[in-house]
């Protein structure tokens, strides 16, 4: 029995050793499996980070392209501004701006909504605001002379109108109602002129009836139109002096008869100037909005 004890002790030790080795192997396998799982998770996370970096890079690249496009558009707008300040033709820059604005529907729609006569007028030098003020003031004198010409009159009527226009002093004053406060500014100007013509015609009619007792309706109508045109010219002169060319245009557009015919060229020049400048202001505002969106997107995480 004494000889068997060491044998059993050795066998028991071998079993314990085998069990410990088995446990260690299982722990090692579990640890390796856990490490592999962690490596897979790390790879997935790294892949997500790489994809995120790619997305961020693409977004930055897109913003850079958009910023470059906005800067190019702003550069063309600045070229148009410089050309307008020098009273130079702006058709090449305008066509370039229209072509480059295709990526933005709002800007493209605004630029391509310009009437054909405005685009055609940019073939020639576009007058500045100062040039328009001078030319309109000169044209107002011609309109005054035309207003005094009686309908269907001959050379004598023209000579008489010239004489009257020499002695007539055009006093600039605004209409009784500010057009800017009205829902329809053009209608407000027309109603103010009609009121001026009607009041003056009625006063003249009363004077004629009190002195002579008779009157010619045609002459009264002609006098009313004369008063109306002179009132409109007075309003236009007032607005030109203050640089309100939009209101001056509304006044000139309400003229009738020979005064209207004489002012047609100035009306067209004013329309071109105002429409072109309004479109450029809209383009600048739109580009500023796009630029602000790009800056806000660049600051956001």
Coordinates of C-alpha atoms in Angstrom, one line a residue:
X1 CA 0.0 0.0 0.0
X2 CA 2.8 2.3 0.8
X3 CA 4.1 1.8 -2.8
X4 CA 0.7 2.7 -4.3
X5 CA 0.3 6.1 -2.6
X6 CA 2.9 7.9 -4.7
X7 CA 1.3 6.4 -7.8
X8 CA -2.2 7.7 -6.9
X9 CA -0.7 11.1 -5.9
X10 CA 1.0 11.4 -9.2
X11 CA -2.1 10.5 -11.1
X12 CA -4.2 13.0 -9.1
X13 CA -1.6 15.7 -9.8
X14 CA -1.7 14.9 -13.5
X15 CA -5.5 15.2 -13.6
X16 CA -5.3 18.5 -11.8
X17 CA -2.7 19.7 -14.2
X18 CA -4.7 18.6 -17.1
X19 CA -7.8 20.3 -15.8
X20 CA -5.8 23.5 -15.2
X21 CA -4.4 23.3 -18.7
X22 CA -7.9 22.8 -20.0
X23 CA -9.1 25.8 -18.1
X24 CA -6.2 27.9 -19.2
X25 CA -6.8 26.9 -22.8
X26 CA -10.5 27.8 -22.5
X27 CA -9.6 31.1 -20.9
X28 CA -7.0 31.7 -23.7
X29 CA -9.5 30.8 -26.4
X30 CA -12.2 33.1 -24.8
X31 CA -9.6 35.9 -24.5
X32 CA -8.6 35.5 -28.1
X33 CA -12.2 35.4 -29.2
X34 CA -12.9 38.6 -27.2
X35 CA -9.8 40.2 -28.6
X36 CA -11.0 39.3 -32.1
X37 CA -14.5 40.7 -31.4
X38 CA -12.9 43.9 -30.1
X39 CA -10.7 44.1 -33.2
X40 CA -13.8 43.7 -35.4
X41 CA -15.6 46.4 -33.4
X42 CA -12.5 48.6 -33.7
X43 CA -12.4 48.0 -37.4
X44 CA -16.1 48.8 -37.8
X45 CA -15.6 52.0 -35.8
X46 CA -12.6 52.9 -37.8
X47 CA -14.5 52.3 -41.0
X48 CA -17.3 54.5 -39.8
X49 CA -14.8 57.2 -39.0
X50 CA -13.2 56.9 -42.4
X51 CA -16.6 57.1 -44.0
X52 CA -17.4 60.2 -41.9
X53 CA -14.1 61.8 -43.0
X54 CA -15.0 61.1 -46.6
X55 CA -18.4 62.6 -46.1
X56 CA -17.0 65.7 -44.4
X57 CA -14.4 66.0 -47.1
X58 CA -17.1 65.8 -49.8
X59 CA -19.2 68.4 -47.9
X60 CA -16.1 70.7 -47.6
X61 CA -15.3 70.2 -51.3
X62 CA -18.9 71.0 -52.2
X63 CA -18.9 74.1 -50.0
X64 CA -15.6 75.1 -51.6
X65 CA -17.0 74.7 -55.1
X66 CA -20.1 76.7 -54.1
X67 CA -18.0 79.4 -52.5
X68 CA -15.9 79.6 -55.6
X69 CA -19.0 79.9 -57.8
X70 CA -20.4 82.7 -55.5
X71 CA -17.1 84.6 -55.6
X72 CA -17.1 84.3 -59.4
X73 CA -20.7 85.6 -59.6
X74 CA -19.8 88.5 -57.2
X75 CA -16.8 89.3 -59.4
X76 CA -19.1 89.6 -62.5
X77 CA -21.6 91.7 -60.6
X78 CA -18.7 94.0 -59.5
X79 CA -17.6 94.3 -63.2
X80 CA -21.2 95.3 -64.1
X81 CA -21.2 97.9 -61.3
X82 CA -17.9 99.3 -62.5
X83 CA -19.2 99.4 -66.1
X84 CA -22.3 101.2 -65.0
X85 CA -20.3 103.8 -63.0
X86 CA -18.3 104.5 -66.2
X87 CA -21.4 104.5 -68.4
X88 CA -20.1 101.7 -70.5
X89 CA -22.0 98.8 -72.2
X90 CA -22.6 95.9 -69.9
X91 CA -24.1 93.3 -72.3
X92 CA -21.0 90.9 -72.2
X93 CA -20.9 90.9 -68.4
X94 CA -24.7 90.5 -68.2
X95 CA -24.7 87.5 -70.5
X96 CA -21.8 86.0 -68.5
X97 CA -23.8 86.5 -65.3
X98 CA -26.9 84.9 -66.8
X99 CA -24.9 81.9 -68.0
X100 CA -23.1 81.4 -64.6
X101 CA -26.4 81.7 -62.6
X102 CA -27.9 78.5 -64.0
X103 CA -27.0 76.6 -60.9
X104 CA -29.3 78.8 -58.7
X105 CA -32.9 78.8 -59.9
X106 CA -33.8 82.0 -58.1
X107 CA -30.9 84.0 -59.4
X108 CA -31.3 82.5 -62.9
X109 CA -35.1 83.4 -63.0
X110 CA -34.4 86.9 -61.8
X111 CA -31.7 87.6 -64.4
X112 CA -33.7 86.0 -67.3
X113 CA -36.8 87.9 -66.4
X114 CA -35.3 91.1 -67.8
X115 CA -37.3 92.5 -70.7
X116 CA -35.7 92.2 -74.1
X117 CA -35.6 96.0 -74.5
X118 CA -33.4 96.2 -71.4
X119 CA -31.0 93.5 -72.6
X120 CA -30.8 95.2 -76.0
X121 CA -30.2 98.6 -74.4
X122 CA -27.1 97.2 -72.7
X123 CA -25.4 97.1 -76.1
X124 CA -25.0 100.8 -75.7
X125 CA -23.6 102.7 -72.7
X126 CA -26.1 102.7 -69.8
X127 CA -26.4 106.2 -68.4
X128 CA -25.6 106.8 -64.7
X129 CA -28.0 108.3 -62.2
X130 CA -26.2 111.7 -62.6
X131 CA -26.5 111.6 -66.3
X132 CA -30.2 110.8 -66.1
X133 CA -30.9 113.7 -63.7
X134 CA -29.2 116.1 -66.2
X135 CA -31.0 114.7 -69.3
X136 CA -34.4 114.5 -67.5
X137 CA -34.1 118.1 -66.4
X138 CA -33.4 119.2 -69.9
X139 CA -36.2 117.1 -71.3
X140 CA -38.7 118.6 -68.8
X141 CA -38.2 122.0 -70.6
X142 CA -39.0 120.3 -73.9
X143 CA -42.1 118.7 -72.3
X144 CA -43.3 122.0 -71.0
X145 CA -43.1 123.5 -74.5
X146 CA -44.9 120.5 -75.9
X147 CA -47.6 120.9 -73.3
X148 CA -48.4 124.4 -74.4
X149 CA -48.8 123.4 -78.1
X150 CA -52.6 123.4 -78.8
X151 CA -54.0 120.3 -80.5
X152 CA -54.0 120.4 -84.4
X153 CA -52.1 123.7 -84.4
X154 CA -49.7 124.8 -87.0
X155 CA -46.5 126.8 -87.0
X156 CA -48.1 129.7 -85.2
X157 CA -49.2 127.4 -82.4
X158 CA -45.7 126.0 -82.0
X159 CA -44.2 129.6 -81.9
X160 CA -46.8 130.6 -79.3
X161 CA -46.1 127.5 -77.2
X162 CA -42.4 128.3 -77.3
X163 CA -43.1 131.8 -76.1
X164 CA -45.3 130.6 -73.3
X165 CA -42.7 128.0 -72.2
X166 CA -40.0 130.7 -72.0
X167 CA -42.0 132.6 -69.4
X168 CA -43.3 129.6 -67.5
X169 CA -41.3 128.7 -64.4
X170 CA -41.5 125.1 -63.4
X171 CA -41.7 124.9 -59.6
X172 CA -40.9 121.4 -58.2
X173 CA -43.3 120.2 -55.6
X174 CA -44.5 116.8 -54.6
X175 CA -48.0 115.4 -55.2
X176 CA -50.5 115.8 -52.3
X177 CA -50.2 112.1 -51.5
X178 CA -46.9 110.3 -51.3
X179 CA -47.0 107.5 -53.9
X180 CA -44.8 105.3 -51.7
X181 CA -47.6 105.1 -49.1
X182 CA -50.1 103.9 -51.7
X183 CA -50.7 100.3 -52.7
X184 CA -50.5 101.5 -56.3
X185 CA -48.0 104.3 -56.6
X186 CA -48.6 104.9 -60.3
X187 CA -52.3 105.3 -59.8
X188 CA -51.7 107.6 -56.9
X189 CA -49.6 109.9 -59.1
X190 CA -52.3 109.8 -61.8
X191 CA -55.1 110.6 -59.4
X192 CA -53.1 113.5 -58.0
X193 CA -52.5 114.9 -61.5
X194 CA -56.1 114.4 -62.4
X195 CA -57.1 116.3 -59.3
X196 CA -54.8 119.1 -60.1
X197 CA -56.1 119.4 -63.7
X198 CA -59.7 119.1 -62.6
X199 CA -59.4 121.8 -59.9
X200 CA -57.6 124.2 -62.2
X201 CA -60.0 123.6 -65.0
X202 CA -63.0 124.2 -62.8
X203 CA -61.4 127.4 -61.5
X204 CA -60.8 128.6 -65.0
X205 CA -64.3 127.6 -66.0
X206 CA -65.8 129.7 -63.2
X207 CA -63.7 132.7 -64.1
X208 CA -64.7 132.4 -67.7
X209 CA -68.4 132.1 -66.9
X210 CA -68.4 135.0 -64.5
X211 CA -66.7 137.3 -67.0
X212 CA -68.1 136.2 -70.4
X213 CA -70.9 133.8 -69.6
X214 CA -69.9 131.3 -72.3
X215 CA -67.1 128.9 -72.8
X216 CA -65.7 126.3 -75.3
X217 CA -65.7 122.8 -73.9
X218 CA -62.8 121.8 -76.1
X219 CA -60.7 124.7 -74.8
X220 CA -61.6 123.8 -71.2
X221 CA -60.6 120.2 -71.9
X222 CA -57.3 121.4 -73.4
X223 CA -56.6 123.6 -70.4
X224 CA -57.3 120.7 -68.0
X225 CA -54.8 118.5 -69.9
X226 CA -52.3 121.3 -69.8
X227 CA -52.7 121.8 -66.1
X228 CA -52.5 118.0 -65.6
X229 CA -49.3 117.7 -67.6
X230 CA -47.7 120.7 -65.9
X231 CA -48.5 119.2 -62.5
X232 CA -46.9 115.9 -63.5
X233 CA -43.8 117.7 -64.7
X234 CA -43.6 119.6 -61.4
X235 CA -43.8 116.3 -59.5
X236 CA -41.2 114.7 -61.8
X237 CA -38.8 117.7 -61.2
X238 CA -39.3 117.4 -57.5
X239 CA -38.4 113.7 -57.5
X240 CA -35.4 114.1 -59.8
X241 CA -34.0 116.8 -57.5
X242 CA -34.1 114.3 -54.7
X243 CA -32.8 111.4 -56.7
X244 CA -36.1 109.4 -56.5
X245 CA -35.9 108.3 -60.1
X246 CA -38.5 105.6 -59.7
X247 CA -41.2 108.1 -58.7
X248 CA -40.0 110.5 -61.5
X249 CA -40.6 107.6 -64.0
X250 CA -44.1 107.2 -62.6
X251 CA -44.8 110.9 -63.2
X252 CA -43.4 110.9 -66.8
X253 CA -45.4 107.7 -67.6
X254 CA -48.7 109.6 -66.8
X255 CA -48.0 112.3 -69.3
X256 CA -50.3 112.5 -72.4
X257 CA -50.3 114.2 -75.8
X258 CA -47.2 115.8 -77.2
X259 CA -45.5 115.9 -73.8
X260 CA -45.7 112.1 -73.6
X261 CA -44.2 111.8 -77.1
X262 CA -41.4 114.1 -76.2
X263 CA -40.6 112.2 -73.0
X264 CA -40.6 108.7 -74.5
X265 CA -36.9 108.4 -74.9
X266 CA -36.2 109.5 -71.4
X267 CA -38.9 107.1 -70.1
X268 CA -37.2 104.2 -71.9
X269 CA -33.7 105.2 -70.5
X270 CA -35.2 105.5 -67.0
X271 CA -36.8 102.1 -67.3
X272 CA -33.6 100.4 -68.5
X273 CA -31.6 102.1 -65.7
X274 CA -34.1 101.2 -62.9
X275 CA -34.8 97.6 -64.0
X276 CA -31.1 96.9 -64.4
X277 CA -30.2 98.3 -61.0
X278 CA -33.1 96.5 -59.3
X279 CA -32.0 93.2 -60.9
X280 CA -28.4 93.7 -59.7
X281 CA -29.6 94.5 -56.2
X282 CA -31.6 91.3 -56.2
X283 CA -28.6 89.4 -57.4
X284 CA -26.4 90.9 -54.7
X285 CA -29.0 90.0 -52.0
X286 CA -29.3 86.4 -53.3
X287 CA -25.5 86.0 -53.4
X288 CA -25.3 87.4 -49.9
X289 CA -27.8 84.8 -48.7
X290 CA -26.0 81.9 -50.3
X291 CA -22.7 83.1 -48.8
X292 CA -24.3 83.4 -45.4
X293 CA -25.6 79.8 -45.7
X294 CA -22.2 78.6 -46.7
X295 CA -20.6 80.3 -43.7
X296 CA -23.2 78.9 -41.3
X297 CA -22.7 75.4 -42.7
X298 CA -18.9 75.7 -42.3
X299 CA -19.3 76.7 -38.6
X300 CA -21.7 73.9 -37.8
X301 CA -20.1 70.6 -36.7

